[in-house]
Coordinates of C-alpha atoms and ligand atoms in Angstrom, one line a residue:
X232 CA -23.5 -14.6 -6.1
X233 CA -22.0 -17.4 -4.2
X234 CA -20.3 -16.6 -1.2
X235 CA -16.5 -17.7 -0.8
X236 CA -17.2 -20.4 1.5
X237 CA -19.5 -22.0 -0.8
X238 CA -17.3 -21.8 -3.8
X239 CA -14.5 -23.5 -1.6
X240 CA -17.0 -26.3 -0.3
X241 CA -17.7 -26.7 -4.3
X242 CA -14.6 -26.7 -5.2
X243 CA -13.0 -29.0 -2.8
X244 CA -15.5 -30.7 -1.8
X245 CA -15.4 -30.0 2.2
X246 CA -16.0 -26.8 4.0
X247 CA -13.3 -24.4 4.9
X248 CA -11.6 -24.3 8.4
X249 CA -11.7 -20.2 8.4
X250 CA -12.4 -17.0 6.1
X251 CA -10.4 -13.9 6.1
X252 CA -11.0 -10.5 4.8
X253 CA -8.3 -8.0 4.2
X254 CA -8.7 -4.7 3.2
X255 CA -6.9 -2.4 0.3
X256 CA -5.3 0.6 1.7
X257 CA -5.3 4.6 1.1
X258 CA -2.4 6.9 2.0
X259 CA -3.4 10.3 3.4
X260 CA 0.3 11.6 3.2
X261 CA 3.9 10.2 3.7
X262 CA 4.7 8.6 0.2
X263 CA 7.7 6.8 -1.0
X264 CA 8.9 7.8 2.9
X265 CA 8.4 4.0 4.4
X266 CA 11.7 2.8 2.8
X267 CA 13.3 6.0 3.9
X268 CA 12.8 5.7 7.7
X269 CA 10.1 8.5 8.0
X270 CA 6.5 8.8 9.0
X271 CA 3.1 7.4 6.5
X272 CA -0.2 8.2 7.5
X273 CA -2.2 5.5 5.6
X274 CA -5.9 3.7 6.5
X275 CA -7.7 0.6 5.5
X276 CA -10.4 1.2 2.9
X277 CA -13.8 -0.5 2.3
X278 CA -12.1 -3.1 -0.7
X279 CA -11.2 -6.5 0.1
X280 CA -9.4 -9.5 -0.7
X281 CA -11.4 -13.0 1.0
X282 CA -9.1 -16.1 1.2
X283 CA -11.2 -19.6 2.7
X284 CA -8.7 -22.2 3.6
X285 CA -8.7 -25.6 4.2
X286 CA -6.2 -28.1 5.3
X287 CA -4.6 -31.1 2.7
X288 CA -2.5 -33.9 3.7
X289 CA -0.2 -34.7 0.9
X290 CA 2.2 -31.7 1.0
X291 CA 0.8 -29.4 -1.9
X292 CA -0.6 -26.3 -1.9
X293 CA -3.7 -25.7 -4.1
X294 CA -4.4 -22.3 -5.0
X295 CA -7.8 -20.8 -6.7
X296 CA -8.1 -17.4 -8.0
X297 CA -12.0 -17.6 -8.3
X298 CA -11.9 -13.9 -10.5
X299 CA -9.5 -15.2 -13.0
X300 CA -10.7 -18.9 -13.5
X301 CA -7.0 -20.4 -12.5
X302 CA -5.9 -22.6 -10.7
X303 CA -2.0 -23.5 -9.5
X304 CA -0.9 -26.5 -7.8
X305 CA 2.6 -26.8 -5.7
X306 CA 4.4 -28.6 -3.5
X307 CA 4.9 -26.5 -0.3
X308 CA 8.7 -27.3 0.3
X309 CA 11.2 -25.5 -2.0
X310 CA 9.2 -22.9 -3.1
X311 CA 10.5 -20.3 -5.8
X312 CA 9.5 -17.4 -7.4
X313 CA 6.8 -18.2 -10.3
X314 CA 6.1 -17.0 -13.4
X315 CA 2.2 -16.0 -12.6
X316 CA 2.1 -13.1 -10.4
X317 CA -0.8 -13.6 -8.5
X318 CA 1.1 -17.2 -6.9
X319 CA 3.8 -14.9 -6.0
X320 CA 1.9 -13.0 -3.4
X321 CA 0.5 -16.5 -2.0
X322 CA 3.9 -18.9 -2.3
X323 CA 6.2 -15.7 -1.1
X324 CA 4.0 -15.5 2.0
X325 CA 4.0 -19.3 2.3
X326 CA 7.7 -19.5 2.0
X327 CA 8.2 -16.9 4.8
X328 CA 6.0 -19.1 7.3
X329 CA 7.4 -22.3 6.0
X330 CA 11.0 -21.1 6.7
X331 CA 10.0 -19.4 10.0
X332 CA 8.4 -22.6 11.3
X333 CA 11.8 -24.6 10.1
X334 CA 13.8 -22.9 12.3
X335 CA 11.9 -24.1 14.9
X336 CA 11.8 -27.3 13.8
X337 CA 7.9 -27.2 13.5
X338 CA 6.5 -28.5 10.6
X339 CA 2.8 -27.9 11.3
X340 CA 2.6 -26.1 7.7
X341 CA 4.4 -29.0 5.5
X342 CA 0.7 -31.1 5.2
X343 CA -0.5 -28.2 2.6
X344 CA -3.4 -26.8 2.4
X345 CA -6.3 -25.3 -0.4
X346 CA -7.2 -21.9 -0.9
X347 CA -9.4 -19.9 -2.8
X348 CA -9.3 -15.9 -3.5
X349 CA -11.3 -13.6 -4.7
X350 CA -11.7 -9.7 -4.3
X351 CA -13.0 -6.5 -4.9
X352 CA -10.0 -4.3 -4.9
X353 CA -9.0 -2.9 -8.8
X354 CA -5.6 -4.6 -9.6
X355 CA -2.9 -2.0 -10.3
X356 CA -4.6 1.1 -9.3
X357 CA -2.1 1.7 -6.4
X358 CA -4.8 0.5 -3.7
X359 CA -2.3 -2.4 -2.6
X360 CA -4.3 -5.3 -3.7
X361 CA -1.2 -7.5 -4.1
X362 CA -0.4 -6.5 0.0
X363 CA -3.9 -7.2 0.6
X364 CA -3.5 -10.6 -0.5
X365 CA -0.2 -11.5 1.3
X366 CA -1.8 -10.4 4.5
X367 CA -4.9 -12.2 3.8
X368 CA -3.1 -15.5 3.3
X369 CA -0.7 -15.1 6.2
X370 CA -3.3 -14.4 8.7
X371 CA -5.5 -17.6 7.5
X372 CA -2.5 -19.4 8.0
X373 CA -1.6 -17.7 11.4
X374 CA -5.1 -18.9 12.5
X375 CA -5.1 -22.4 10.5
X376 CA -2.2 -23.4 12.2
X377 CA -1.9 -21.5 15.3
X378 CA 1.3 -19.7 14.4
X379 CA 1.0 -17.2 17.3
X380 CA 2.2 -14.4 14.8
X381 CA 1.2 -10.9 15.8
X382 CA 0.1 -8.2 13.3
X383 CA 3.3 -6.4 12.8
X384 CA 5.2 -9.5 12.4
X385 CA 3.3 -10.3 9.8
X386 CA 3.5 -6.8 8.1
X387 CA 7.3 -7.4 8.0
X388 CA 7.1 -11.2 6.7
X389 CA 4.6 -9.7 3.9
X390 CA 7.3 -7.1 3.1
X391 CA 9.9 -9.5 3.0
X392 CA 7.6 -12.0 0.7
X393 CA 7.2 -8.9 -1.9
X394 CA 10.9 -8.4 -2.1
X395 CA 11.7 -11.9 -2.5
X396 CA 9.1 -13.0 -4.6
X397 CA 7.4 -10.5 -6.2
X398 CA 10.6 -8.3 -6.6
X399 CA 9.7 -5.0 -5.6
X400 CA 11.7 -3.5 -2.8
X401 CA 8.5 -2.1 -1.0
X402 CA 8.3 -0.4 2.3
X403 CA 6.0 -1.6 4.8
X404 CA 3.4 0.7 5.0
X405 CA 0.9 -1.2 2.6
X406 CA 1.3 -4.7 4.6
X407 CA 1.3 -2.5 7.9
X408 CA -2.3 -0.6 7.1
X409 CA -4.3 -3.9 5.6
X410 CA -3.1 -5.5 8.9
X411 CA -3.8 -2.5 11.3
X412 CA -6.7 -0.7 9.8
X413 CA -9.1 0.7 12.1
X414 CA -12.5 2.0 11.4
X415 CA -12.6 6.0 10.7
X416 CA -8.8 5.9 11.7
X417 CA -6.0 7.1 10.0
X418 CA -2.4 5.6 11.6
X419 CA 0.5 7.4 11.7
X420 CA 3.7 4.9 11.3
X421 CA 6.8 5.8 12.3
X422 CA 8.7 3.2 10.2
X423 CA 12.2 3.6 11.8
X424 CA 10.8 2.6 15.3
X425 CA 7.5 0.6 13.9
X426 CA 5.5 3.0 16.8
X427 CA 2.3 3.6 15.5
X428 CA -0.8 6.2 16.6
X429 CA -4.4 6.2 15.7
X430 CA -6.0 9.3 14.2
X431 CA -9.7 9.7 14.4
X432 CA -10.7 11.0 10.6
X433 CA -13.9 13.4 11.2
X434 CA -14.5 14.3 7.5
X435 CA -18.0 15.7 8.6
X436 CA -19.0 17.5 5.4
X437 CA -16.1 16.0 3.5
X438 CA -15.0 12.6 1.4
X439 CA -12.2 11.1 0.5
X440 CA -12.4 10.0 -3.1
X441 CA -10.5 7.9 -5.3
X442 CA -9.9 9.0 -9.1
X443 CA -8.3 6.2 -11.0
X444 CA -6.2 6.9 -14.2
X445 CA -6.8 3.4 -15.6
X446 CA -3.1 3.8 -16.1
X447 CA -1.8 0.2 -15.0
X448 CA 1.5 1.0 -13.6
X449 CA 4.0 -0.8 -15.7
X450 CA 6.9 1.0 -14.8
X451 CA 6.0 1.0 -11.1
X452 CA 8.3 -2.0 -9.7
X453 CA 11.7 -1.1 -12.0
X454 CA 11.5 2.6 -11.4
X455 CA 10.6 2.2 -7.8
X456 CA 13.3 -0.2 -7.3
X457 CA 15.9 2.7 -9.1
X458 CA 14.2 5.6 -6.2
X459 CA 15.3 3.6 -3.5
X460 CA 18.6 2.8 -4.9
X461 CA 18.9 7.2 -5.3
X462 CA 17.7 8.0 -1.9
X463 CA 20.5 4.9 -0.6
X464 CA 23.3 6.4 -2.6
X465 CA 22.1 10.1 -1.4
X466 CA 22.1 9.0 2.3
X467 CA 25.7 7.4 2.0
X468 CA 27.2 10.4 0.4
X469 CA 25.6 12.4 3.3
X470 CA 27.1 10.1 5.9
X471 CA 30.4 10.2 4.9
X472 CA 30.5 13.8 5.6
X473 CA 28.2 13.8 8.6
X474 CA 29.0 10.8 10.4
X475 CA 26.5 11.0 12.9
X476 CA 24.3 10.7 10.0
X477 CA 22.3 7.0 10.3
X478 CA 18.8 7.3 8.7
X479 CA 16.8 10.2 6.6
X480 CA 15.6 11.4 10.1
X481 CA 18.9 12.8 10.9
X482 CA 19.2 14.8 7.6
X483 CA 18.6 18.7 6.9
X484 CA 18.0 20.3 3.9
X485 CA 21.0 22.2 4.2
X486 CA 22.8 19.0 4.3
X487 CA 20.8 18.1 1.4
X488 CA 21.7 21.2 -0.8
X489 CA 25.5 21.2 0.3
X490 CA 26.4 17.5 -0.1
X491 CA 24.0 16.5 -3.5
X492 CA 23.4 16.9 -7.0
X493 CA 21.4 16.4 -9.7
X494 CA 18.7 13.4 -9.6
X495 CA 20.1 12.2 -6.0
X496 CA 19.8 16.0 -4.9
X497 CA 16.2 16.2 -5.7
X498 CA 15.3 12.8 -4.7
X499 CA 16.5 13.5 -1.4
X500 CA 15.1 16.9 -1.2
X501 CA 11.6 15.5 -1.8
X502 CA 12.5 12.7 1.3
X503 CA 13.3 15.4 3.9
X504 CA 10.5 17.7 3.0
X505 CA 8.3 15.0 2.7
X506 CA 8.9 13.6 6.3
X507 CA 8.7 16.9 7.7
X508 CA 5.4 17.8 6.2
X509 CA 4.0 14.3 7.7
X510 CA 4.7 15.6 11.0
X511 CA 2.6 18.8 10.2
X512 CA 0.2 17.3 8.6
X513 CA -0.7 15.1 11.7
X514 CA -0.7 18.3 13.6
X515 CA -3.6 20.0 11.5
X516 CA -5.2 16.7 11.7
X517 CA -5.5 16.8 15.5
X518 CA -6.5 20.6 15.3
X519 CA -9.5 19.7 12.6
X520 CA -7.7 22.3 10.3
X521 CA -8.4 20.7 7.2
X522 CA -7.8 23.0 4.9
X523 CA -4.2 23.4 5.8
X524 CA -4.1 19.4 5.9
X525 CA -5.2 19.6 2.0
X526 CA -2.8 22.2 0.9
X527 CA 0.1 19.9 2.4
X528 CA -1.3 16.8 0.3
X529 CA -1.1 19.4 -2.8
X530 CA 2.6 20.1 -1.9
X531 CA 3.3 16.5 -1.8
X532 CA 2.1 16.3 -5.3
X533 CA 4.1 19.0 -6.4
X534 CA 7.2 16.9 -4.8
X535 CA 6.6 13.8 -6.4
X536 CA 5.8 15.1 -9.8
X537 CA 8.6 17.5 -9.7
X538 CA 11.2 15.7 -7.3
X539 CA 10.7 12.7 -7.2
X540 CA 9.7 11.9 -10.6
X541 CA 7.2 9.2 -9.9
X542 CA 4.2 10.9 -11.3
X543 CA 2.8 10.8 -14.7
X544 CA 0.9 12.6 -17.3
X545 CA -2.6 11.4 -16.1
X546 CA -2.0 11.8 -12.7
X547 CA -0.9 15.4 -13.2
X548 CA -3.8 16.2 -15.1
X549 CA -6.5 15.0 -12.4
X550 CA -4.7 16.7 -9.5
X551 CA -4.5 20.3 -11.5
X552 CA -7.9 19.8 -12.8
X553 CA -9.2 20.2 -9.0
X554 CA -6.4 22.4 -7.5
X555 CA -8.2 25.5 -8.1
X556 CA -11.7 24.2 -7.1
X557 CA -12.6 25.6 -3.7
X558 CA -14.7 22.4 -2.9
X559 CA -11.3 20.2 -2.8
X560 CA -9.6 20.8 -0.2
X561 CA -6.4 18.7 -1.3
X562 CA -5.6 16.1 -4.1
X563 CA -2.7 14.1 -4.7
X564 CA -1.2 11.1 -6.4
X565 CA -1.2 8.3 -4.1
X566 CA 1.1 5.1 -3.3
X567 CA 4.2 3.9 -5.7
X568 CA 3.2 6.2 -8.7
X569 CA 3.3 6.1 -12.4
X570 CA -0.2 5.2 -12.7
X571 CA -3.2 4.5 -10.3
X572 CA -5.1 6.8 -8.3
X573 CA -5.5 10.3 -7.3
X574 CA -6.6 10.7 -3.4
X575 CA -9.0 13.8 -3.1
X576 CA -10.6 15.5 0.0
X577 CA -13.7 16.9 -1.8
X578 CA -17.4 18.6 0.1
X579 CA -19.8 15.8 -0.2
X580 CA -22.3 18.3 -2.0
X581 CA -20.0 18.5 -4.8
X582 CA -18.4 15.0 -5.6
X583 CA -21.2 14.1 -8.2
X584 CA -21.1 17.4 -10.1
X585 CA -16.7 17.3 -9.8
X586 CA -16.7 13.6 -10.5
X587 CA -18.9 14.2 -13.7
X588 CA -17.0 16.9 -15.1
X589 CA -13.8 15.7 -14.4
X590 CA -14.5 12.4 -16.1
X591 CA -15.6 14.4 -19.3
X592 CA -12.0 16.7 -19.3
X593 CA -10.4 13.5 -18.5
X594 CA -12.0 11.8 -21.4
X595 CA -11.2 14.3 -23.7
X596 CA -7.4 15.1 -22.8
X597 CA -6.6 11.7 -22.2
X598 CA -8.9 9.0 -24.1
X599 CA -9.4 7.0 -21.0
X600 CA -12.3 6.5 -19.1
X601 CA -12.1 8.0 -15.3
X602 CA -12.9 5.6 -12.6
X603 CA -13.7 6.7 -9.0
X604 CA -14.1 5.5 -5.6
X605 CA -15.8 7.1 -2.5
X606 CA -14.2 5.2 0.4
X607 CA -14.6 4.7 3.8
X608 CA -12.2 3.7 6.4
X609 CA -12.3 0.4 8.0
X610 CA -11.2 -2.5 10.1
X611 CA -8.1 -4.1 8.9
X612 CA -7.7 -8.1 8.5
X613 CA -10.3 -10.2 10.3
X614 CA -11.6 -13.4 10.2
X615 CA -15.2 -13.3 8.6
X616 CA -17.7 -14.9 11.0
Ligands
GLA717 C1 4.1 1.3 -2.9 C2 4.8 0.3 -1.5 C3 4.6 1.0 -0.1 C4 5.2 2.9 -0.6 C5 4.4 3.2 -1.6 C6 4.9 5.0 -1.8 O1 3.0 1.3 -2.5 O2 4.5 -0.6 -1.6 O3 6.0 0.6 0.6 O4 6.6 3.0 -0.7 O5 4.5 2.4 -2.6 O6 4.8 5.6 -0.7

């Protein structure tokens, strides 16, 4: 296969100025806690979006999605959300960068650029291919035009782009992880202060395996935004009674029990429990107690499925099917939910057998093929030499 560098050259008749790779992510624990001021524990993985970029002079953006065989051309000024979603991930961050530059009377970006994109992050599998694309583009623009943006600034801008152009009110986890990943380390991010700490992941005899339901999370964005609203509602009700409460970090389970009812109660109970669980889980990690860590992953799944209600029959099936297997330390649905992957910590010597048996069972029960990915933890967004 031709390199992205050569494909860009073939397409635009000149060499790209630079090539950037940005990874997808896993999240070990801490789900739906990022937009609730909690903690998350993600890591960047060995699946990437790659972009090749070069300048133009006519104020246009030429975007080529190599895997899809699609090209879209737009003027860089006055960008608005586009009918084609992959385009939104690009122009969303361009819009962020452009507005930021305009505010300082900088016109660097106005001349436009050419960009080619390709990747091997499965789409809609909950591995944050969209965040990887946003981060790759922004990182490339930052290098190309010396915008002096820090990785955290880029993460925040990519998150804002997702809100305004893709219409998902996501938290910061995916972009943060793609940009800040380090080989063999998970990152504990405090989503309130944005302080973060790297934790070495030494799994020794174990592997991180993702089982892909092959369900594309179509419901995901509308239900995701709903969950966010329900949490905001719950927080507000508690704040009316307890004025000192600023965020979910200040809320106790007792207050949830006392103040809330029905769905809002369920959502907030899960969030408060999950925030506490992540803090305990990193202690397990520091002690190397992966048994205890894995147990918490199962508890998270239970909460996401029964209280937060963002699972689906296929995800539940995959977690239940491995729950009593002694070679599986932990398993749970991962990411936004309603499809995508489960994340599993499985003894290396048992991976093949478990995968084979699970594929057959899944196929029989759900009439779908099961894909799986044995992942390694890798560095975040970087230039390709
Ligand atoms: C999606 C969002 C993240 C996060 C997860 C759930 O991946 O993009 O911000 O909220 O869902 O933990």
